[in-house]
Short mmCIF file of C-alpha atoms in Angstrom, two decimals:
data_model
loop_
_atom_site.label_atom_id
_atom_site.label_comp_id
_atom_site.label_asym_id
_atom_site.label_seq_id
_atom_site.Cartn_x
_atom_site.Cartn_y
_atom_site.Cartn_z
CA UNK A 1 12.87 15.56 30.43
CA UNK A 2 9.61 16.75 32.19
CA UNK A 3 7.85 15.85 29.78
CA UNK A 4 7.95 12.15 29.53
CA UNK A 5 7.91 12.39 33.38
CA UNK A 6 4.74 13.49 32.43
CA UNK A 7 4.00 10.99 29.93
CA UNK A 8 5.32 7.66 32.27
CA UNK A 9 3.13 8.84 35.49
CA UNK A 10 0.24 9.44 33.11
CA UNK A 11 0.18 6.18 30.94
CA UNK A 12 -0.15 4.10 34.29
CA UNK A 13 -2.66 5.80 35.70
CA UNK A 14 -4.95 6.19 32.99
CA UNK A 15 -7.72 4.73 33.37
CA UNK A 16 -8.07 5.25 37.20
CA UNK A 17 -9.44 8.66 36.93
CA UNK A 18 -11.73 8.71 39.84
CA UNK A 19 -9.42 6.42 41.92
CA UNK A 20 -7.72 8.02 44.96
CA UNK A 21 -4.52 6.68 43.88
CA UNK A 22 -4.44 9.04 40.72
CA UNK A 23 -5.77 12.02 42.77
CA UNK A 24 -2.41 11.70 44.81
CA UNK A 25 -0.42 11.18 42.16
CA UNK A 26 -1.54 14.10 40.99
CA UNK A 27 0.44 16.25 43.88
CA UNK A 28 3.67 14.57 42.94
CA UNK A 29 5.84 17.86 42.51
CA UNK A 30 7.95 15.90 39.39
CA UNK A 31 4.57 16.14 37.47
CA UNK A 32 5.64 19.29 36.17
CA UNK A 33 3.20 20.06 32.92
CA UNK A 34 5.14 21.83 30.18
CA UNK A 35 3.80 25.01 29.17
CA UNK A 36 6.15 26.36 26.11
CA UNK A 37 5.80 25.46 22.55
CA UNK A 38 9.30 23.79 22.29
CA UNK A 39 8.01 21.46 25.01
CA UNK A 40 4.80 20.59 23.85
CA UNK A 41 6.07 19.92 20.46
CA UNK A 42 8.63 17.61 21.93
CA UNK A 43 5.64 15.31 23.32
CA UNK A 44 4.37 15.06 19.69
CA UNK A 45 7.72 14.79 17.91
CA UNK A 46 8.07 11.45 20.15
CA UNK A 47 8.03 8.91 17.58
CA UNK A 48 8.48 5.89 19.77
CA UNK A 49 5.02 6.56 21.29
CA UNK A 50 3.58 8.92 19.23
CA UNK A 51 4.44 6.55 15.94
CA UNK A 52 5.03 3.68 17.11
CA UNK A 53 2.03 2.73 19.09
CA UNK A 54 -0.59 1.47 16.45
CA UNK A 55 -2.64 -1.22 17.79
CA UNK A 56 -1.98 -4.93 17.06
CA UNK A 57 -4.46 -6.75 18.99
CA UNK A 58 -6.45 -6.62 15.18
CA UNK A 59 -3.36 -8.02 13.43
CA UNK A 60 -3.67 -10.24 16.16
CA UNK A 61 -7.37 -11.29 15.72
CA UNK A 62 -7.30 -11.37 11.37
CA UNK A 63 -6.48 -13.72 8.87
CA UNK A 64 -2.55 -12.61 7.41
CA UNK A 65 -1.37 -15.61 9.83
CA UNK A 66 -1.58 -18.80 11.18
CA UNK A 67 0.28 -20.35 14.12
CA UNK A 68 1.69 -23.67 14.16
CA UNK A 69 0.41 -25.97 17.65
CA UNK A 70 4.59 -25.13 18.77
CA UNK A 71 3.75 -21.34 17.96
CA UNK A 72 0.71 -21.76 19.11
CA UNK A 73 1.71 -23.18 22.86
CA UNK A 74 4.56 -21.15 22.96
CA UNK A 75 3.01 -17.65 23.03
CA UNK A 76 0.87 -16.30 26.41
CA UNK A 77 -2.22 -17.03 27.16
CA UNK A 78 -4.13 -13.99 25.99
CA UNK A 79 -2.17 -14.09 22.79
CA UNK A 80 -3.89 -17.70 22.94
CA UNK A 81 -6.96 -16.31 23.82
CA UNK A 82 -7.10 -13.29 21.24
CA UNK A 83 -6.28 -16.00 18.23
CA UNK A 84 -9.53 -17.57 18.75
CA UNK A 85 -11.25 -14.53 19.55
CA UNK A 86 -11.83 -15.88 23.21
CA UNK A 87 -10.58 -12.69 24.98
CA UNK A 88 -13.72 -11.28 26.65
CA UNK A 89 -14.50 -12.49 30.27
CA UNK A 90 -10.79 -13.51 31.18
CA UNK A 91 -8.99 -12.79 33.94
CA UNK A 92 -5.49 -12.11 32.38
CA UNK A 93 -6.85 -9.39 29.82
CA UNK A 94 -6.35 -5.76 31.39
CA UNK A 95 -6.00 -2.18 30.05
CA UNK A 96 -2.34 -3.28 29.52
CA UNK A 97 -3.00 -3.75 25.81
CA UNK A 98 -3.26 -1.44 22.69
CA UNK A 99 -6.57 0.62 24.42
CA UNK A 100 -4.52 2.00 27.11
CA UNK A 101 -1.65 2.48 24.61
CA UNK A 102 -3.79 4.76 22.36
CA UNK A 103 -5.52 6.34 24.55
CA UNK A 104 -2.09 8.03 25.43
CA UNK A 105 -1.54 9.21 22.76
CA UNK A 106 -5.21 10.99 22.90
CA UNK A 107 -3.88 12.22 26.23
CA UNK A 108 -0.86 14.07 24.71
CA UNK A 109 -2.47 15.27 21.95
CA UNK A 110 -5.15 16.58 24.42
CA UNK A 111 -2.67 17.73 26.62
CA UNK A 112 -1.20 19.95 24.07
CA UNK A 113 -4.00 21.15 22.92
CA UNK A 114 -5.26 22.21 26.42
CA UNK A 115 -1.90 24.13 26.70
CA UNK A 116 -1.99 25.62 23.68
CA UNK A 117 -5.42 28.10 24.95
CA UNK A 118 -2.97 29.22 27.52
CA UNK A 119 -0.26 30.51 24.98
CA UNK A 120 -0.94 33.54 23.12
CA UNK A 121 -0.19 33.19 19.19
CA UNK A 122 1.70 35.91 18.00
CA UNK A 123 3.72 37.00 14.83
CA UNK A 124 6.59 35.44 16.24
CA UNK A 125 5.38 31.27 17.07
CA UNK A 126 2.71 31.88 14.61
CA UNK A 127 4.65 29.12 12.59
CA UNK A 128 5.10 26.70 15.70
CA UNK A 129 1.98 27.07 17.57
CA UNK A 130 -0.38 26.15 14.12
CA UNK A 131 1.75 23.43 13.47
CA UNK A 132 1.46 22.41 17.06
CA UNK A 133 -2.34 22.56 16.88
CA UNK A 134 -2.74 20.54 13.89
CA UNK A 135 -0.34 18.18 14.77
CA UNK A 136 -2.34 17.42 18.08
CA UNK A 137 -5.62 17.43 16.05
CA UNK A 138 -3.87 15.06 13.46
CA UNK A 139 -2.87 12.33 16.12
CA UNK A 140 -6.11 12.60 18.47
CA UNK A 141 -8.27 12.05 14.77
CA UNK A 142 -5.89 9.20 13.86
CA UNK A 143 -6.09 7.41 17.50
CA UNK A 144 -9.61 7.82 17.09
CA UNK A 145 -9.86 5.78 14.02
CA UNK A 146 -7.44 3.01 14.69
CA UNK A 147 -10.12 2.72 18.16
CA UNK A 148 -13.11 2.46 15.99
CA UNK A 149 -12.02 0.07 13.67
CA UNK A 150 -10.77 -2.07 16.71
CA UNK A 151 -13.61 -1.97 19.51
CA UNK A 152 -17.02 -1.22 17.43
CA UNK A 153 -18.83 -2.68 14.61
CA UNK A 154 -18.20 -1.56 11.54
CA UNK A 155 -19.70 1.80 10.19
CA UNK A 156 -23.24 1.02 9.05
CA UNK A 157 -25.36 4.13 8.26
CA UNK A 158 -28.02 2.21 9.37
CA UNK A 159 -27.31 1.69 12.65
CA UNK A 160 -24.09 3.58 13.26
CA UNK A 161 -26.14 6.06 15.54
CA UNK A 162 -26.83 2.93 17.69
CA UNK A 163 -24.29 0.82 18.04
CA UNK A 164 -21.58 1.45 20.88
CA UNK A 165 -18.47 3.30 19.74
CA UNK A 166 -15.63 4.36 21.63
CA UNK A 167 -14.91 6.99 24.55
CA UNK A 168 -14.49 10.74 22.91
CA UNK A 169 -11.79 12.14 25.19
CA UNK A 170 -11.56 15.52 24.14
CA UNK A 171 -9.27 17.26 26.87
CA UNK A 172 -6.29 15.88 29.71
CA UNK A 173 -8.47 16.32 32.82
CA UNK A 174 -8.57 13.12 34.57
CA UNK A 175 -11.23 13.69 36.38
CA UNK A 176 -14.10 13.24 33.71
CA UNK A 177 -15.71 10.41 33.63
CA UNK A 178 -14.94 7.63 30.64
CA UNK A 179 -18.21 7.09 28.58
CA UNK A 180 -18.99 5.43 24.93
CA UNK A 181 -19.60 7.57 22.11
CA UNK A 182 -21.90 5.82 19.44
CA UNK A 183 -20.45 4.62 16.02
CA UNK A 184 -21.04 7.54 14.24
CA UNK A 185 -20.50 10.06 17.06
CA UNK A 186 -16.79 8.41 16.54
CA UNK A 187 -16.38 8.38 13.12
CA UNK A 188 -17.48 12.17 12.72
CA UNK A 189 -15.18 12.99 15.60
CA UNK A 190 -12.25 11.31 13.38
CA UNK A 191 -13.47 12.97 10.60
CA UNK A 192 -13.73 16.48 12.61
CA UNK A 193 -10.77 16.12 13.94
CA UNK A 194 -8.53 15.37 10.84
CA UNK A 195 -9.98 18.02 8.60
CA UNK A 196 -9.41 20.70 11.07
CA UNK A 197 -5.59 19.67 11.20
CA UNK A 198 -5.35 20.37 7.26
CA UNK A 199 -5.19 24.45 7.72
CA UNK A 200 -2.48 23.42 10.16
CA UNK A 201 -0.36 21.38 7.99
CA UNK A 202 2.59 21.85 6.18
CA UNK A 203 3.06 20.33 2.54
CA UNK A 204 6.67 18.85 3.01
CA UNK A 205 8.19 18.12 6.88
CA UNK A 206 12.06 17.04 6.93
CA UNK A 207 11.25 13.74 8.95
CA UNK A 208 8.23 11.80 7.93
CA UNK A 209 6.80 10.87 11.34
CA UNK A 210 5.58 13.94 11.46
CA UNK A 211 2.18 14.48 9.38
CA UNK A 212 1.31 16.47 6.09
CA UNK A 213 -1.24 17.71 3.99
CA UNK A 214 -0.62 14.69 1.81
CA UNK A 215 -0.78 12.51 5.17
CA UNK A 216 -4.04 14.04 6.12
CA UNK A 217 -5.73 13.47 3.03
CA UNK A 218 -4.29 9.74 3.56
CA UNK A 219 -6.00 9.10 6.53
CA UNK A 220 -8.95 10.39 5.50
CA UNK A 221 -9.32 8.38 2.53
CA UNK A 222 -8.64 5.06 4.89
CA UNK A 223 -11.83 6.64 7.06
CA UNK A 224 -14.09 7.19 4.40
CA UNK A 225 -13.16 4.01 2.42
CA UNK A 226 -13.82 2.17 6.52
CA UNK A 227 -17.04 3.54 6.12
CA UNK A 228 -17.90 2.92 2.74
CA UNK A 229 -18.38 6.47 1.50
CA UNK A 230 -16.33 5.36 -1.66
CA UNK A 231 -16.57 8.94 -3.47
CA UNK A 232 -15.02 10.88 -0.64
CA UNK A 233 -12.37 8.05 0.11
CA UNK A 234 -11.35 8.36 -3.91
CA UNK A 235 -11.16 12.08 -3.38
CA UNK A 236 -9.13 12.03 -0.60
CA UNK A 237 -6.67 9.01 -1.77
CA UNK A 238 -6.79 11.59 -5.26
CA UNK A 239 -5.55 14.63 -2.91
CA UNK A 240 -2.87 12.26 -1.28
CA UNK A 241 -1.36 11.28 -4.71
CA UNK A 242 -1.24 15.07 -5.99
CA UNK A 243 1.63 15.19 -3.26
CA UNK A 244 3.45 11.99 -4.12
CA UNK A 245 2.64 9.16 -6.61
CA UNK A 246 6.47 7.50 -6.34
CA UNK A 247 6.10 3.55 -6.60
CA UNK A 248 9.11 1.42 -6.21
CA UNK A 249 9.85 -0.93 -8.77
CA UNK A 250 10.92 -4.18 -7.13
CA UNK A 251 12.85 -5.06 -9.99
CA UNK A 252 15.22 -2.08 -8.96
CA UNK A 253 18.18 -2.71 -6.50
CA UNK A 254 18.45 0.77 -5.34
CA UNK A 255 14.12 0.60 -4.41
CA UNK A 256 14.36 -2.94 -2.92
CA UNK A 257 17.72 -4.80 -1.99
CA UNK A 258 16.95 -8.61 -1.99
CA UNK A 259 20.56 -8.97 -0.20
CA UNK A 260 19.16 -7.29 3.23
CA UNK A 261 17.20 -9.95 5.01
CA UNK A 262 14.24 -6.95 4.98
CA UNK A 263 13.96 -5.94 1.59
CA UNK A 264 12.58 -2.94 1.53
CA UNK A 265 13.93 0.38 2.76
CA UNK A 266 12.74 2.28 5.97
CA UNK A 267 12.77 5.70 3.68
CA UNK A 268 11.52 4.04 0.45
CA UNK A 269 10.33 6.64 -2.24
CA UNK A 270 6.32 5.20 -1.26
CA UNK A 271 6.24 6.34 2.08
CA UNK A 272 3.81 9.49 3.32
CA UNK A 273 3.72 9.13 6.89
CA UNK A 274 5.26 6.49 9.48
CA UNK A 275 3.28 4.63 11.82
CA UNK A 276 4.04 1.27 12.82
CA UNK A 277 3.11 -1.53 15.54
CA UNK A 278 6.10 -0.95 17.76
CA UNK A 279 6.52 -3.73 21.23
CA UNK A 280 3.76 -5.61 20.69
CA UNK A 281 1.87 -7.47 23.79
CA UNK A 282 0.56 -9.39 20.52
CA UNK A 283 3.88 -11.30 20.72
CA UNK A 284 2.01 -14.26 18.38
CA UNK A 285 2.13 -11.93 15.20
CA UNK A 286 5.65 -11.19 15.16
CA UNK A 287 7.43 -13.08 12.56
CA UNK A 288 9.24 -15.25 14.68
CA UNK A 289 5.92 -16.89 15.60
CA UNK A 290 3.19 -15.77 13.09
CA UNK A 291 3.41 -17.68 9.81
CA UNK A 292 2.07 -16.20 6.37
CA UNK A 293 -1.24 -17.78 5.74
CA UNK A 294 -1.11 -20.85 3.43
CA UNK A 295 -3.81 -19.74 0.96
CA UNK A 296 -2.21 -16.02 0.66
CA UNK A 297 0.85 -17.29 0.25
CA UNK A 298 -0.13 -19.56 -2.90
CA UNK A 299 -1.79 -16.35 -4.32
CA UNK A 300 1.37 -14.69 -5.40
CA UNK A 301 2.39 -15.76 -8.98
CA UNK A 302 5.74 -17.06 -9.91
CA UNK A 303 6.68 -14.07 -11.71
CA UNK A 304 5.27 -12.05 -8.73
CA UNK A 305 8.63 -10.47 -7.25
CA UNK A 306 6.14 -9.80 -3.85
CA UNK A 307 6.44 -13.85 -3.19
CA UNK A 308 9.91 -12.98 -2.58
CA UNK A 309 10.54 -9.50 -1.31
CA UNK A 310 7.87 -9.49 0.99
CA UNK A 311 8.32 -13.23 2.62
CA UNK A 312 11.11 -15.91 3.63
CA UNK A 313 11.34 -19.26 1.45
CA UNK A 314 8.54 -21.27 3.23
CA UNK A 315 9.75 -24.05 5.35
CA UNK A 316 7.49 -26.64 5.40
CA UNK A 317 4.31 -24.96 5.36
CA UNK A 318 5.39 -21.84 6.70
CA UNK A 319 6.69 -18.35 5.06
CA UNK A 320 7.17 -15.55 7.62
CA UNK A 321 6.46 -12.16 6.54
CA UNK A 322 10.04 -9.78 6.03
CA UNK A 323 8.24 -6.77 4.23
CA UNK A 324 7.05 -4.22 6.07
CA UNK A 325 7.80 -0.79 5.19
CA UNK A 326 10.19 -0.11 8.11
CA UNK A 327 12.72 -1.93 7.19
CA UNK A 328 12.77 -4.20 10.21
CA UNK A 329 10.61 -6.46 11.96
CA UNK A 330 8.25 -4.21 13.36
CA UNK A 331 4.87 -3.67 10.99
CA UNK A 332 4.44 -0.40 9.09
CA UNK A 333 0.48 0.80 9.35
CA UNK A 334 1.30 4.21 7.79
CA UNK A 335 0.45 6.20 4.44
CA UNK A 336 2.29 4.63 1.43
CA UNK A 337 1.38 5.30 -2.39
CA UNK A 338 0.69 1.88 -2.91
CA UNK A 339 -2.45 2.01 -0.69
CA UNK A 340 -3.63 5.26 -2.30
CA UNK A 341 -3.52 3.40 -5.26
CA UNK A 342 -5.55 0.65 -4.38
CA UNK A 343 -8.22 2.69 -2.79
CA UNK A 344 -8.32 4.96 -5.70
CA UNK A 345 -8.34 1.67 -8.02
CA UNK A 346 -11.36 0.33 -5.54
CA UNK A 347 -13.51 3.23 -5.87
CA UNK A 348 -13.29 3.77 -9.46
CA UNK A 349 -14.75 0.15 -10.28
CA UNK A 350 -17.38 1.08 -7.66
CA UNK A 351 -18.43 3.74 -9.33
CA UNK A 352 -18.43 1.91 -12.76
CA UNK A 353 -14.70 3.44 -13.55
CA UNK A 354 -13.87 0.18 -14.74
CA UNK A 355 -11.09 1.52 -17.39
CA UNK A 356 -9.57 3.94 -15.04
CA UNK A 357 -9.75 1.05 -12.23
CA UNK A 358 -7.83 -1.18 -13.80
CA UNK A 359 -4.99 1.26 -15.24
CA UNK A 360 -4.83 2.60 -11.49
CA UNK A 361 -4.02 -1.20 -10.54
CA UNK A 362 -2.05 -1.89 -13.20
CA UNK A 363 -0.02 1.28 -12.84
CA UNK A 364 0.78 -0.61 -9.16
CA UNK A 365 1.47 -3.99 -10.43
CA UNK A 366 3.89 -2.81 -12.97
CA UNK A 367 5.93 -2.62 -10.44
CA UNK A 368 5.78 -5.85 -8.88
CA UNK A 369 6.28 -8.14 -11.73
CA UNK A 370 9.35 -9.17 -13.00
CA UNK A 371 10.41 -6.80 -15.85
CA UNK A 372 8.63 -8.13 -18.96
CA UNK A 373 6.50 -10.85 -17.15
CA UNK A 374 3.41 -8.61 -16.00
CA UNK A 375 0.20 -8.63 -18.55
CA UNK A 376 -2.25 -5.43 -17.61
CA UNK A 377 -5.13 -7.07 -16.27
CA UNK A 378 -8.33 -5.94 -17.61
CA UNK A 379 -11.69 -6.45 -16.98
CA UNK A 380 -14.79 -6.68 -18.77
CA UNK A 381 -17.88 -5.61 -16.11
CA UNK A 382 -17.49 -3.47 -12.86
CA UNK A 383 -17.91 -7.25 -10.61
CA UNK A 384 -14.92 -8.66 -12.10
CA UNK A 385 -12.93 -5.47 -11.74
CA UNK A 386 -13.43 -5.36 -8.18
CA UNK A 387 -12.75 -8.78 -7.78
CA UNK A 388 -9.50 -8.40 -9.29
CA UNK A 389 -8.82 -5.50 -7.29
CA UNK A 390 -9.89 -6.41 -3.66
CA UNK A 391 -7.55 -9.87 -4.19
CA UNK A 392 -4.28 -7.47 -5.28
CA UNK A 393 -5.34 -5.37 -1.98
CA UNK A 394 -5.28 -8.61 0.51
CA UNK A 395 -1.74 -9.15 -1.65
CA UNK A 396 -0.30 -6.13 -1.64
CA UNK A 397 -1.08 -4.86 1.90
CA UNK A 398 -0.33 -7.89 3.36
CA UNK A 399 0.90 -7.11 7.26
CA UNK A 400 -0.18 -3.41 7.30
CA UNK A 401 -2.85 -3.38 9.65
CA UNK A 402 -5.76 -2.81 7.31
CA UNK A 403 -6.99 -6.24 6.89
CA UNK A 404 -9.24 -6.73 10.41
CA UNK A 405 -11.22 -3.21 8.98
CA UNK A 406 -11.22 -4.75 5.22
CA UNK A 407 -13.15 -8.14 6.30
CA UNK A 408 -15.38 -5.87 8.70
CA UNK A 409 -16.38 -3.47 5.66
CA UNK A 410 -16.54 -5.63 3.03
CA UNK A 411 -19.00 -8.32 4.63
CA UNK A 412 -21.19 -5.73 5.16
CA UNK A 413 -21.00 -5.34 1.19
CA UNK A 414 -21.84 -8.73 1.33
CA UNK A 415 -18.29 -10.92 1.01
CA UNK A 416 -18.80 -13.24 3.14
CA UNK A 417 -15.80 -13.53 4.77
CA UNK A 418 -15.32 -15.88 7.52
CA UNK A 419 -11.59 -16.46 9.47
CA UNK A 420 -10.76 -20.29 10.76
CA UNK A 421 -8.67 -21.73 12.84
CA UNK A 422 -7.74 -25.12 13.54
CA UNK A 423 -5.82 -25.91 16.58
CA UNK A 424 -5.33 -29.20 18.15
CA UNK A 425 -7.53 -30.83 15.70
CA UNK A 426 -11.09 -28.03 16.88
CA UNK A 427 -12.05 -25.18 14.55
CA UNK A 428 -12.84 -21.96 15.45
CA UNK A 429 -14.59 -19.86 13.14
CA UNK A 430 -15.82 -16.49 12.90
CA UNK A 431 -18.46 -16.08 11.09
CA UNK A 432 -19.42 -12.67 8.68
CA UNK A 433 -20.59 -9.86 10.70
CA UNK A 434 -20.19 -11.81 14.16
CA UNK A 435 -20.41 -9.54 17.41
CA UNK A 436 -16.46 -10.55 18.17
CA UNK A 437 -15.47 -8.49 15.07
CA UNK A 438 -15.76 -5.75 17.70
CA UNK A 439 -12.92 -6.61 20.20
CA UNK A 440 -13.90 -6.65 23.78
CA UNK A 441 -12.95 -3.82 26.35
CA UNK A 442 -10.73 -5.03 29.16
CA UNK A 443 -12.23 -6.63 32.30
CA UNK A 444 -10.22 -4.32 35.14
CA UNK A 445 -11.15 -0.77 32.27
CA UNK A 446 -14.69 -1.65 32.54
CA UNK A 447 -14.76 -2.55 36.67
CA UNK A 448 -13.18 0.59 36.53
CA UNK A 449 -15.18 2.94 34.44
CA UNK A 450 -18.92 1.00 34.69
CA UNK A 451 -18.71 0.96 30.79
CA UNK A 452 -20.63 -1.15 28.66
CA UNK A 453 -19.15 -4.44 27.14
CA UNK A 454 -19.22 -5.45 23.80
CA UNK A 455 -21.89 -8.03 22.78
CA UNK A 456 -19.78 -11.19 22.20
#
């Protein structure tokens, strides 16, 4: 189809804007750019890219895993490299990793939006060119904030207007040049770009990977609670739930069938959108080489049916994770319930909810116990709620994509969290609120664009 034609030719050539290699690429009569709404739509509706691109280099970089020295030798260099946070400066780490990959999808979002000025909306596609729009506004707001969590510092209203953010494409013409937003020129961008979608959006879609209202309001509560604007991520995650609040009860063989070797269902009843880290270059976090950290593992109680749903009996030391949301071994980093939950659960206790925190959580957990095992946890001050709370998140969302973000936030709340490694009998540690928690740009992106690297 012309359109990934399109898509192919594009992808490669990315980056290389100004290059004269692009610039004759560009005459290529195959790059035909479609110019219908049935075409344009078709770009979007292409879940292997569109939904299956999220980034794993922070999967990659966080603490949900540990390799063993075998696991550890066995994988490539830069998958090496990004494990102890060592990828800035070498040779081997191009624009062939998730930037180039997400920036893509900016492109065909863009793309489609730049094509959509040149079709007239009239009675007739009034249906099919808003939901085109929005749906273009919905993935360039999304690949925005899976960027920013990835290649900048965390949001910090007190220096967000400083600190180096990521580049704000905002049309498909190659030809202008790539330059770094600030922090909070980002983060309003995402935030621009996702409420604008919600006029667009429908409040049911037949197939999931394509967004909703409900989805919308999802993503927005993961932005806000990245920033640490708890009252608008508990309205948001609130808006989200109004649409579906379904939990599946692992006790429950048609929610979670303990006979598949993944448990849990790719159309499960929790589900609100799908996104998911599809071919990973990350090859060290895929569960034939990334083992569930020790410590995490230990966390889950006997009685916890996660221990067993959402991992393999350890051998040795080592449990590998079968739980993700997709029902295979790729990761799910969409909207589910369960998250809403937790974020709702979060911001209650931060805003001195305690009661309503910890029936939000325990409305969650419920469903995760054995049938007549679980106790509702309470809590007698808002520090011990959110204590309780946070630890059921790092359970619960274990392999989702949310935990590089969730060490970035909270030690700016003042966690503390470092990540170790030990590997060959050295440790590596990174330390709260070290420069590396914002991933480096690729050497051959920034010879190519004159873009600034991240402090490391």
């Amino acid at each position: 189809m012309k359109f990934i034609v399109i898509c192919i030719t594009l992808m490669a050539s990315f980056f290389a804007s100004s290059c004269k290699k692009y610039l004759e690429a560009k005459s290529d009569d195959k790059l035909v750019v479609p110019d219908n709404l049935p075409a344009l739509q078709a770009i979007l509706d292409n879940g292997q890219y569109m939904n299956g691109s999220s980034p794993s280099i922070g999967l990659a970089s966080a603490d949900d895993y540990f390799l063993t020295p075998e696991e550890y030798n066995a994988v490539s260099v830069y998958c090496r490299e990004a494990y102890i946070w060592d990828l800035a400066g070498q040779s081997d780490y191009n624009y062939g990793f998730d930037w180039p990959d997400i920036y893509f999808l900016v492109y065909n979002a863009n793309l489609c939006l730049d094509q959509l000025t040149k079709i007239k909306r009239t009675s007739l596609n009034a249906d099919a060119w808003d939901y085109l729009k929005g749906d273009a506004l919905f993935f360039r707001g999304l690949s925005f904030l899976e960027l920013s969590w990835l290649f900048s510092k965390a949001y910090n209203k007190e220096t967000a207007k400083q600190d180096l953010g990521i580049v704000l494409r905002l049309g498909s013409d190659f030809n202008v040049p790539s330059k770094r937003a600030s922090v909070e020129e980002s983060y309003q961008r995402v935030l621009q770009d996702l409420k604008s979608s919600l006029s667009f959006m429908p409040n049911t879609v037949e197939y999931l990977t394509r967004p909703t209202k409900a989805a919308v309001y999802g993503y927005l509560s993961r932005a806000y609670l990245s920033m640490r604007l708890y009252d608008s991520a508990l309205a948001y995650a609130n808006k989200c739930l109004q649409f579906n609040s379904k939990l599946m009860d692992f006790n429950d063989p048609n929610d979670v069938d303990m006979t598949n070797i993944y448990p849990i269902p790719d159309q499960n009843k929790e589900i609100i959108h799908i996104n998911y880290i599809g071919l990973s270059a990350f090859s060290s976090v895929n569960n034939k080489h990334a083992s569930v950290d020790t410590l995490l593992y230990n966390s889950y109680q006997a009685s916890d049916l996660r221990k067993v749903v959402y991992f393999s009996p350890p051998e040795g030391n080592s449990a590998h994770f079968y739980g993700s949301y997709k029902g295979r071994s790729v990761y799910f980093t969409g909207i589910a319930t369960d998250e809403m939950y937790l974020v709702k659960a979060e911001c209650e206790a931060r805003n001195n909810q305690v009661e309503d925190a910890m029936n939000d959580l325990n409305k969650l957990l419920i469903k995760r116990w054995k049938t007549g095992a679980f106790k509702p946890f309470t809590a007698s001050s808002q520090a011990e709620a959110l204590k309780l709370i946070l630890k059921e998140r790092r359970k619960e969302l274990v392999f989702r994509g949310l935990r590089w973000m969730d060490i970035k936030r909270l030690n700016l709340e003042g966690a503390n969290i470092s990540i170790r490694r030990q590997i060959e009998g050295k440790s590596y540690i990174l330390s709260p609120n070290d420069n590396r928690f914002a991933l480096p740009l690729a050497t051959d992106l920034l010879s190519l664009t004159g873009m600034q690297q991240n402090p490391q």
